[in-house]
Coordinates of C-alpha atoms and ligand atoms in Angstrom, one line a residue:
Chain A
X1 CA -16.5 20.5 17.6
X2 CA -19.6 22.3 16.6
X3 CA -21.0 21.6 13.4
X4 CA -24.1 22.9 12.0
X5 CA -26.6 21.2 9.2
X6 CA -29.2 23.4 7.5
X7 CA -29.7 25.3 10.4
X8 CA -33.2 27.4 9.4
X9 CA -34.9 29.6 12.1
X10 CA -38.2 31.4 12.1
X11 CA -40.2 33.7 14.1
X12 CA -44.0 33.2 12.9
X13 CA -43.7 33.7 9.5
X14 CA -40.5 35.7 9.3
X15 CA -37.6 33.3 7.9
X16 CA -34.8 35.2 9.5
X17 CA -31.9 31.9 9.1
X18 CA -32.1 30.1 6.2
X19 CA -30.2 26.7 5.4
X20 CA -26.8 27.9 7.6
X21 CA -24.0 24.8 7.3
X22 CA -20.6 25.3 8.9
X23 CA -18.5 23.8 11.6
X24 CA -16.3 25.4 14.4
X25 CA -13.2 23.1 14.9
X26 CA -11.8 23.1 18.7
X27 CA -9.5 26.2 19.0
X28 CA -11.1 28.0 16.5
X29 CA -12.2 31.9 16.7
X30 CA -15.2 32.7 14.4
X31 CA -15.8 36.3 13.6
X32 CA -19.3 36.9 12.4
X33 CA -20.2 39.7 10.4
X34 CA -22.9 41.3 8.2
X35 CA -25.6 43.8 8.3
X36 CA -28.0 44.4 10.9
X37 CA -30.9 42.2 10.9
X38 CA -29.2 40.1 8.9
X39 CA -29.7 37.2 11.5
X40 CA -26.5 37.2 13.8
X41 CA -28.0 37.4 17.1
X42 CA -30.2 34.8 15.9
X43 CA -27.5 32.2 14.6
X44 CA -25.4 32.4 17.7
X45 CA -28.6 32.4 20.0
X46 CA -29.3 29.2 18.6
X47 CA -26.0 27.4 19.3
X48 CA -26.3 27.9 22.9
X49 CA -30.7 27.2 22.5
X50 CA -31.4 30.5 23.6
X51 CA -33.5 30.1 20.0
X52 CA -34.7 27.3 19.3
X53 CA -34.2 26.1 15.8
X54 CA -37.0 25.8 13.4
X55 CA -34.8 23.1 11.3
X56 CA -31.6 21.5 10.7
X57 CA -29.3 19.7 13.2
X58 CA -26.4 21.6 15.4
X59 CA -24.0 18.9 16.8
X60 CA -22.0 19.3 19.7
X61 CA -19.3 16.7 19.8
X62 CA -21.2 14.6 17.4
X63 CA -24.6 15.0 19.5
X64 CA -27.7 16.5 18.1
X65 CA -28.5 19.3 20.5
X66 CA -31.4 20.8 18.4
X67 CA -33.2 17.1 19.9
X68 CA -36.8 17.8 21.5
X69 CA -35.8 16.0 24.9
X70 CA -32.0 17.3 24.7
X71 CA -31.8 18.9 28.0
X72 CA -31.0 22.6 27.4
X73 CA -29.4 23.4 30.8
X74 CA -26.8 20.6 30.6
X75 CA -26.1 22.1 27.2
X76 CA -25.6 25.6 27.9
X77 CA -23.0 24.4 30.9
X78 CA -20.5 23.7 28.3
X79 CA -21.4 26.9 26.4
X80 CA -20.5 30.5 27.6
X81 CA -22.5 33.6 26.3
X82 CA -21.4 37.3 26.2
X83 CA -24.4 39.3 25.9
X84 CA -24.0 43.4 24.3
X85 CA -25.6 44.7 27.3
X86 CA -24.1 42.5 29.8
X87 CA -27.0 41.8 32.2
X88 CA -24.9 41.3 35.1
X89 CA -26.9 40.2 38.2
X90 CA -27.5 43.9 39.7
X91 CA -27.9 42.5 43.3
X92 CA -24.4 41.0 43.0
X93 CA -21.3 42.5 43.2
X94 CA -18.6 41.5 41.0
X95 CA -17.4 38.4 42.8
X96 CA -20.6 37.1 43.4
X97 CA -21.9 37.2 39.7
X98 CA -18.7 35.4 38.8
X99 CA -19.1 32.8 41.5
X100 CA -22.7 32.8 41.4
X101 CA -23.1 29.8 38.8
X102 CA -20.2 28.2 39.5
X103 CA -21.7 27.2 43.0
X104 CA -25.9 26.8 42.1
X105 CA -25.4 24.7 39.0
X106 CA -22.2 22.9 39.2
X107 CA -21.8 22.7 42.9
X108 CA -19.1 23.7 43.4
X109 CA -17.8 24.2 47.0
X110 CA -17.8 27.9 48.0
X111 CA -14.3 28.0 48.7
X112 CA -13.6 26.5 45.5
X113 CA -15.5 28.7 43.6
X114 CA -14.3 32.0 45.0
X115 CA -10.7 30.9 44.6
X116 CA -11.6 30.8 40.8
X117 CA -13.6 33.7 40.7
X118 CA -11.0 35.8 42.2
X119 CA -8.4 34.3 39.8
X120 CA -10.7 35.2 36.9
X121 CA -11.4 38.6 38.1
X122 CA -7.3 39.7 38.4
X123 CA -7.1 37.8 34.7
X124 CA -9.8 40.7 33.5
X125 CA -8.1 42.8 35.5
X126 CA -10.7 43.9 38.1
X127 CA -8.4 43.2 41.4
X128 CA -9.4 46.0 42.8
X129 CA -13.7 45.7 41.6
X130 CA -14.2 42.8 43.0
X131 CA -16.7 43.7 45.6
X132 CA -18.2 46.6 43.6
X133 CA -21.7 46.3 42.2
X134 CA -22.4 46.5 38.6
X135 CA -24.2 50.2 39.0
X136 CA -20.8 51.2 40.1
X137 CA -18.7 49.9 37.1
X138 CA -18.0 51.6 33.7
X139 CA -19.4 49.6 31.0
X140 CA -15.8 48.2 30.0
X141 CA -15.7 46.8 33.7
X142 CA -19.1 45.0 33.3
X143 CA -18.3 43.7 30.5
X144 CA -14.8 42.1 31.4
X145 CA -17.2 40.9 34.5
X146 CA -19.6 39.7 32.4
X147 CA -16.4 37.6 30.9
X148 CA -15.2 36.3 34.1
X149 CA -18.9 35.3 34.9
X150 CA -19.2 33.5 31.6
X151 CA -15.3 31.6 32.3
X152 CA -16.5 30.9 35.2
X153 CA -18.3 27.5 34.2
X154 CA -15.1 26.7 32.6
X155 CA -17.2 26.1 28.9
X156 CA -15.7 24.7 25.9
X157 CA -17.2 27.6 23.8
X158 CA -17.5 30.9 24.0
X159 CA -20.0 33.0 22.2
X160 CA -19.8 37.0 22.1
X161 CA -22.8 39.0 20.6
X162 CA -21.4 42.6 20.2
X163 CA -19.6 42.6 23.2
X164 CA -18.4 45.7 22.3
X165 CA -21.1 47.5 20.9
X166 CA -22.5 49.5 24.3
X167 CA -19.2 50.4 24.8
X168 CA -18.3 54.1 25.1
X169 CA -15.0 53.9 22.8
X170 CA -12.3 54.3 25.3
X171 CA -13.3 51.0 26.5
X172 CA -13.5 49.3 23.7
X173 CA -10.1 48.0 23.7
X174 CA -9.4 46.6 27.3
X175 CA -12.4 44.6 26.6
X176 CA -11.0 43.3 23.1
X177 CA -8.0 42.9 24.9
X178 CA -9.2 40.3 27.4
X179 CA -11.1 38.5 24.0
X180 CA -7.3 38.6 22.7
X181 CA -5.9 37.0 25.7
X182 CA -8.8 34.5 26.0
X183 CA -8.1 33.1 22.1
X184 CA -4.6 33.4 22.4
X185 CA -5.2 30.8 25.4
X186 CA -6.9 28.5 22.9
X187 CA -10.5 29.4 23.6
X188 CA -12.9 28.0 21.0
X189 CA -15.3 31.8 20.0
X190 CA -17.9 32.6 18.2
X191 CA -17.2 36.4 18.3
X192 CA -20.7 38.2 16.2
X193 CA -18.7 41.8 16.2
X194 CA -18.7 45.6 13.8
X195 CA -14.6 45.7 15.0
X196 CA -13.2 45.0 11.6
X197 CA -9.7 45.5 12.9
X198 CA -10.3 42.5 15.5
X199 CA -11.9 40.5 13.0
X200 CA -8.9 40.3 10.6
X201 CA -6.5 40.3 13.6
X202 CA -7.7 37.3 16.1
X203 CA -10.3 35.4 14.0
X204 CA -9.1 32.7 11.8
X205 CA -12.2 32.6 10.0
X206 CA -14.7 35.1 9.1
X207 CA -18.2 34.2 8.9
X208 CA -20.6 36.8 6.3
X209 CA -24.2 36.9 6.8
X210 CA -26.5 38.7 4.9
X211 CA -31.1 38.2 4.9
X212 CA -30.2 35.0 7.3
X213 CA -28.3 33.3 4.8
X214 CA -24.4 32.4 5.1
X215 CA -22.7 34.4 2.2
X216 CA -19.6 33.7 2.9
X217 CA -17.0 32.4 5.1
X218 CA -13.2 32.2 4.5
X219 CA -9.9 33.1 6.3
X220 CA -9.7 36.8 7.5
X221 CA -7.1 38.1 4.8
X222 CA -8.6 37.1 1.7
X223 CA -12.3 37.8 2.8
X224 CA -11.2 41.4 3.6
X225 CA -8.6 41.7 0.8
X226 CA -10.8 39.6 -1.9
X227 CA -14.1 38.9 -1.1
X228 CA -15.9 36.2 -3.2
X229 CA -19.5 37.4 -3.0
X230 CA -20.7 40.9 -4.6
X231 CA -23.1 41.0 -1.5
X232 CA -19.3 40.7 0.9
X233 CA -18.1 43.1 -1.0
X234 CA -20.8 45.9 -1.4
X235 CA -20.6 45.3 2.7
X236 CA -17.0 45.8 3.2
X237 CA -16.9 48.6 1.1
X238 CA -19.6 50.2 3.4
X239 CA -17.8 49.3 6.9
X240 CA -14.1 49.3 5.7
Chain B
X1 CA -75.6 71.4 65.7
X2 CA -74.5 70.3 68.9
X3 CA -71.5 67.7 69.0
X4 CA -71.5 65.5 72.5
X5 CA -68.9 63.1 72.7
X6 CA -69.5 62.5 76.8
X7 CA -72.6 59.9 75.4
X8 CA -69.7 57.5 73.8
X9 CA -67.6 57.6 76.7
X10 CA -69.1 54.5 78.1
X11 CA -69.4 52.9 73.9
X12 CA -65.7 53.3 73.6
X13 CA -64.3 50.2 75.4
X14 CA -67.1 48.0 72.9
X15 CA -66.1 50.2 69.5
X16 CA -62.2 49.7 70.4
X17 CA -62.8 46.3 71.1
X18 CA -63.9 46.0 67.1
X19 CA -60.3 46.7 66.3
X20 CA -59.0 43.8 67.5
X21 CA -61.9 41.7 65.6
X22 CA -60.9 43.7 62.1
X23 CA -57.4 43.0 62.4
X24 CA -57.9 39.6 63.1
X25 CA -59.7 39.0 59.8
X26 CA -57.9 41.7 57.8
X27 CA -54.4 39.8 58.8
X28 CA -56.2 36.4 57.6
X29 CA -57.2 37.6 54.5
X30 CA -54.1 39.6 53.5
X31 CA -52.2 36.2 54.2
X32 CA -54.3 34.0 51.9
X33 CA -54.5 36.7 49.5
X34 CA -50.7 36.3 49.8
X35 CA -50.5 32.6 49.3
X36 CA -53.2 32.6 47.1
X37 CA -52.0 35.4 45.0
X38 CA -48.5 34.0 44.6
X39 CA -49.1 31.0 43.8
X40 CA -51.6 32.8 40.4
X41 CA -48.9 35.0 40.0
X42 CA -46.8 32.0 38.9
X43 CA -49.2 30.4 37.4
X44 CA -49.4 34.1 34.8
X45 CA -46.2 34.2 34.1
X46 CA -45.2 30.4 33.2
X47 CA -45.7 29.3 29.5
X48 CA -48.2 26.9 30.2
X49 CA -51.8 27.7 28.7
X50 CA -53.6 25.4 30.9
X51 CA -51.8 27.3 34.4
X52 CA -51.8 30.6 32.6
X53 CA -55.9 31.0 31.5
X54 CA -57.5 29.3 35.1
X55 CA -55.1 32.6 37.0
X56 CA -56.3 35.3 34.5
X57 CA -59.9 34.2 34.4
X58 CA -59.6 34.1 37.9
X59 CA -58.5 37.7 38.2
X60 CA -60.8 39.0 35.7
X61 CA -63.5 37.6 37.4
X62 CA -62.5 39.0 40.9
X63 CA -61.6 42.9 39.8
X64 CA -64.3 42.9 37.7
X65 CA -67.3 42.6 39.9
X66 CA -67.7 44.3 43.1
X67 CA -66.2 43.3 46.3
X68 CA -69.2 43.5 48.2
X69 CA -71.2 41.4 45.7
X70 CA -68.5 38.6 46.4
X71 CA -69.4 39.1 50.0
X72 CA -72.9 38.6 49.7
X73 CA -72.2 35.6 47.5
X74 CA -70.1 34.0 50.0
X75 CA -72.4 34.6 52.8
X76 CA -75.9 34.9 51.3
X77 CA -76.0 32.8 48.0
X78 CA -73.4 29.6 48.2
X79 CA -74.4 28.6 51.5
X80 CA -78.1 28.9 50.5
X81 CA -77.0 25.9 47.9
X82 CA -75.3 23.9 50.3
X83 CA -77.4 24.2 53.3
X84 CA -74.8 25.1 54.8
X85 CA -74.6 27.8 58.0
X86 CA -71.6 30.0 57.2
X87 CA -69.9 31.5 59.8
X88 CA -69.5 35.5 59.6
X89 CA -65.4 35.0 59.7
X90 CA -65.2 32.6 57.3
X91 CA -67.3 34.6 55.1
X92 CA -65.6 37.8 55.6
X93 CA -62.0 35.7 55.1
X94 CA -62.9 34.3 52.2
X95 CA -64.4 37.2 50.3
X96 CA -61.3 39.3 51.1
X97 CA -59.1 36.8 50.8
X98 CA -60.1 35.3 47.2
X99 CA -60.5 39.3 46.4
X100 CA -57.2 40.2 47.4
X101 CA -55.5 37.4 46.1
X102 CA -56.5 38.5 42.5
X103 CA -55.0 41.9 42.7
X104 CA -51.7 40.4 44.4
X105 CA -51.0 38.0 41.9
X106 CA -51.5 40.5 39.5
X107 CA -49.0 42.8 41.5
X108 CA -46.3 39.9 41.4
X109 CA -46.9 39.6 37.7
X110 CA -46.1 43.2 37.1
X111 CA -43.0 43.3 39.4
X112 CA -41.4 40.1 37.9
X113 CA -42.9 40.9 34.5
X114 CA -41.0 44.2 34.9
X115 CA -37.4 43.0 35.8
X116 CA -35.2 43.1 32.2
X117 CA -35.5 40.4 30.2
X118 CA -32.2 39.7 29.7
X119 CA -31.6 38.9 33.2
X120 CA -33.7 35.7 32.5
X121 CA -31.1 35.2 29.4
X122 CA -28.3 35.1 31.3
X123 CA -29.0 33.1 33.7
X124 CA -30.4 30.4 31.4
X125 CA -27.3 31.1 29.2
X126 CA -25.6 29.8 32.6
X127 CA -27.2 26.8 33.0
X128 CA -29.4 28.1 35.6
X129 CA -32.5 26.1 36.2
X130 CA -35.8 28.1 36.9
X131 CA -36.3 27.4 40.5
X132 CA -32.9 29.0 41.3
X133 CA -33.1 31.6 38.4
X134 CA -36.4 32.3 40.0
X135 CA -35.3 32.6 43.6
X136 CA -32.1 33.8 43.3
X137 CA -32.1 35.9 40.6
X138 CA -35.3 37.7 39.6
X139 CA -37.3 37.0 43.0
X140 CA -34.7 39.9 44.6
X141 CA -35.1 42.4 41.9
X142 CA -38.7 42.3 41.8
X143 CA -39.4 42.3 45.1
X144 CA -38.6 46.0 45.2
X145 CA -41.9 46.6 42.9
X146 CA -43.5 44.6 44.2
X147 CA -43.3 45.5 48.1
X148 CA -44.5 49.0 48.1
X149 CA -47.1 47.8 45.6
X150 CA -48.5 45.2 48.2
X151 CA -48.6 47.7 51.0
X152 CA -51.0 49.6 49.1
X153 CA -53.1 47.0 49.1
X154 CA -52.9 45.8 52.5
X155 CA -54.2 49.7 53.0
X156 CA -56.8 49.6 50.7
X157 CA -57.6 45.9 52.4
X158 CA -58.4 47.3 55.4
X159 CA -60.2 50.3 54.3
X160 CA -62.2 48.2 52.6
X161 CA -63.1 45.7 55.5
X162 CA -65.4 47.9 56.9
X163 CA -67.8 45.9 54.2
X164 CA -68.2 43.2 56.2
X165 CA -70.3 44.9 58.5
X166 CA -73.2 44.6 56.6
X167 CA -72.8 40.9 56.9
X168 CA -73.1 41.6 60.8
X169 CA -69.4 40.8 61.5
X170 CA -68.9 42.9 64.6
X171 CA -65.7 45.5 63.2
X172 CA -64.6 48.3 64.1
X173 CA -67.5 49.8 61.6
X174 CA -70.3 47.5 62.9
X175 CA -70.2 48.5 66.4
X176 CA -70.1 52.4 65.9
X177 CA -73.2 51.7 63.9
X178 CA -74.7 49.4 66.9
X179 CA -73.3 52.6 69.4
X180 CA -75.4 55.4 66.9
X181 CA -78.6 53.2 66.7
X182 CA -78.4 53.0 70.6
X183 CA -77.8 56.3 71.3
X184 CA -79.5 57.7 68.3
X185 CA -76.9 59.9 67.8
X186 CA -74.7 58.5 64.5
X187 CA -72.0 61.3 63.9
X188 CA -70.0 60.5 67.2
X189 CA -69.8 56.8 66.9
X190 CA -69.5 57.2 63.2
X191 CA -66.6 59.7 63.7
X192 CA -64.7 58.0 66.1
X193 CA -64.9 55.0 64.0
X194 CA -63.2 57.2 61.5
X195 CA -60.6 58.2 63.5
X196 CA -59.6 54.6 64.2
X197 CA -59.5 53.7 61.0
X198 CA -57.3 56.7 59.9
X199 CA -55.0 55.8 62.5
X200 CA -54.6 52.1 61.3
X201 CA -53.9 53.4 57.6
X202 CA -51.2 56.1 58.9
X203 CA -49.5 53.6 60.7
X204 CA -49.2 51.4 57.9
X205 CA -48.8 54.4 55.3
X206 CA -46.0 55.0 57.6
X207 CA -44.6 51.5 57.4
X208 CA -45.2 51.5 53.9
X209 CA -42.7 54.7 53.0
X210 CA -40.3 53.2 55.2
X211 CA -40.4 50.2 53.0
X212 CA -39.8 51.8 50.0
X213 CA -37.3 54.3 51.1
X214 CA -35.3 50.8 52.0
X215 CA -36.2 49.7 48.7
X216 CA -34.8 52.5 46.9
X217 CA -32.1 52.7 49.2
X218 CA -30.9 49.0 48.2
X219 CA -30.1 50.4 44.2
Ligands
ATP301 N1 -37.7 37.1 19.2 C1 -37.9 37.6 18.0 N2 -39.1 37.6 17.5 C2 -39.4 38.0 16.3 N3 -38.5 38.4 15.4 C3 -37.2 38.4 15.8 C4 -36.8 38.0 17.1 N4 -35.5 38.1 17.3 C5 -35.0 38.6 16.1 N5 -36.0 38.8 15.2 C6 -35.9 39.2 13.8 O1 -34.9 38.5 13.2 C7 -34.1 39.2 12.3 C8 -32.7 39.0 12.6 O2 -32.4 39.5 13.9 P1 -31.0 39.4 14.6 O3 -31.1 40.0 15.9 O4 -30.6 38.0 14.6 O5 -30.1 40.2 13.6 P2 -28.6 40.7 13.8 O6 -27.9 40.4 12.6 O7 -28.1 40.3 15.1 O8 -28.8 42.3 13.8 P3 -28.0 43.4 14.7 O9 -26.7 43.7 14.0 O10 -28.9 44.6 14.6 O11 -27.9 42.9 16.1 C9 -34.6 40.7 12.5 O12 -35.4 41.0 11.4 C10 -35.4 40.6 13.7 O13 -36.4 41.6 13.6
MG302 MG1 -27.6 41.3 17.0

């Protein structure tokens, strides 16, 4: 679905992807890993053109998105984002950050669009948030809003950048619950994440990244059980 | 020293009078310097060099010389290149006007500048285009720097407009000093002038805590 040529990204003078090739088939969940710094934030950012790359192609369904007159908007429609801190829309309450987009960018009739949101919201399970603002919601709740917001648009893809990473750890789980409910229903992720343990258990491929290069990449048990690289290993045995 | 304020009594109807004229040109100018400064406020913050540098040299230009210069110039010096007889309003308009709209636009800046960044990334991660995002999405944030910000300005504004007397525009300021020269007493015109003007600025001090209160209130 997504495949990616000699993806390179740099800020200035700071080369901070270098030569990235993979593809994400249609189903897939990706779990990236490596060090911080090591250019995660960066590589996902760029799938969606948050970034935009320095060089190398990322095609979408066989269409060169990285394109000067690609238009980024129609783009990022199809591609959902997760951010670590969640920037929900603080003016908003729940319901209206999840129907907000729906309704400005793909017109979607306002009874339409709440019917989903609401149906999104109970799926997070946030019934009974729905007209809460975000200043009144414990991170895990933002987050699982932030979700709903980012279903919203229906997207093909979903990428997560440490969606779990603000979290205080109580909360980690029902948020990596909804993530496990959302690629047991075939969503196609790009999950950059520290939680090993969801790593090995939902992703079917692990993706290593170390200085902006891809290391490694492989399916979840051997890359945690028999890593390839000395660079994969020296990281595992650090985080394991 | 011997105070007699019974020697204004018949002045007071022509000094009040001046209120209505300040007013009149301080509400002009704070709405162009609105306009004005909006549409340079946009101009800052977009990517575009060519928008970007005309707003900020604009804005240097205007806060970095004195207000009462860019009176003069407007009155005195541009029309004395054109030929051109420049009506005291206009004057007095213009020079608060352009003036104002340089420290506005860099109020909006600030209070859009200051709203997270990442509220921009989400809504372009949305597909949100940036008249909407704009409008819909940062617009409502910053608007609650920016509002108690521009009321200080409106106050300062008509502080300020007392300037415009010494281009013979016939404010609140102007006429005491007409009354004192008539009279030849200055401290009870000049005093009563005061007392006017502190009035005005409580009034909109007063409007202007309200505003923020609301402001605060809206977290
Ligand atoms: N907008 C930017 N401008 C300049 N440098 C940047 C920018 N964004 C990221 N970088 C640099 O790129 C490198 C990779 O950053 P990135 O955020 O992609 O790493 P990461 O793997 O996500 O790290 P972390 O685990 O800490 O989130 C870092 O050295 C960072 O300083
Ligand atoms: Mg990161």
């Amino acid at each position: 679905m997504i495949k990616i040529n000699n993806l390179s990204k740099s800020f200035s003078d700071n080369l901070v992807l270098e030569n990235i090739t993979t593809t994400i088939e249609h189903g897939e969940v990706v779990a990236v890993i490596g060090p911080s710094g090591s250019g995660k934030s960066t590589f996902l950012r760029c799938i969606n053109l948050l970034e935009s790359p320095s060089s190398g192609q990322i095609l979408l369904h066989e269409m060169d998105i990285t394109k000067p007159k690609i238009n980024k908007l129609e783009i990022r429609k199809n591609i959902g984002m997760v951010f670590q801190h969640f920037h929900l829309f603080p003016h908003m309450t729940a319901f209206e950050n999840v129907m907000y987009a729906p309704m400005k960018v793909k017109h979607q009739k306002r009874g339409e669009a709440e019917k989903i949101a609401k149906e999104l919201l109970i799926k997070v399970g946030l019934t009974e948030k729905m007209d809460t603002y975000p200043n009144r919601l414990s991170g895990g709740q933002k987050q699982r809003v932030a979700i709903a917001r980012a279903l919203a648009m229906e997207p093909e893809i979903m990428l997560f950048d440490e969606p779990t990473s603000a979290l205080d750890p109580e909360m980690v789980k029902e948020v990596l619950d909804v993530m496990k409910d959302l690629a047991k229903s075939g969503m196609t992720m790009v999950v950059v994440t520290h939680e090993m343990n969801f790593a090995k258990e939902v992703a079917d491929r692990i993706i290593f990244m170390d200085g902006g290069q891809l290391i490694e990449e492989g399916e979840p048990i051997s890359f945690f059980d028999n890593p390839q690289t000395k660079r994969a290993g020296d990281f595992l045995a650090k985080v394991l | 020293m011997n105070l007699d304020f019974s020697q204004i009594v018949p002045s007071i109807p022509f000094i009040l009078e001046g209120i209505g004229a300040t007013l009149k040109f301080v509400s002009v100018s704070i709405l162009l310097g609105l306009i004005l400064g909006t549409i340079f406020a946009l101009c800052k913050i977009s990517n575009k060099k060519w928008l970007k540098w005309p707003a900020d040299a604009y804005t240097s230009i205007f806060r970095g010389t004195p207000l009462i210069l860019q009176l003069m110039i407007i009155h005195y010096a541009v029309p004395q290149l054109f030929q051109y007889d420049i009506p005291v309003f206009l004057s007095a308009v213009l020079a608060f006007g352009l003036n104002s709209a340089a420290y506005v636009s860099e109020i909006i800046r600030a209070g859009i500048m200051a709203v997270d960044k990442g509220q921009v990334e989400a809504a372009e991660a949305l597909g949100v285009a940036y008249r909407p995002m704009m409008l819909n999405i940062i617009l409502p944030q910053a608007i609650k720097n920016i509002l108690p910000a521009l009321m200080n300005e409106f106050i300062s504004l008509t502080k300020e407009s007392a300037l415009v007397s010494t281009i013979g525009y016939l404010d609140i300021m102007r006429r005491a000093e007409i009354v004192g020269s008539q009279l030849y007493r200055n401290f009870e015109p000049l005093l009563f002038a005061g007392l006017i003007y502190w009035v005005m600025v409580f009034i909109l001090s007063t409007i202007g805590r309200w505003v923020e209160r609301r402001m605060r209130h809206s977290d």
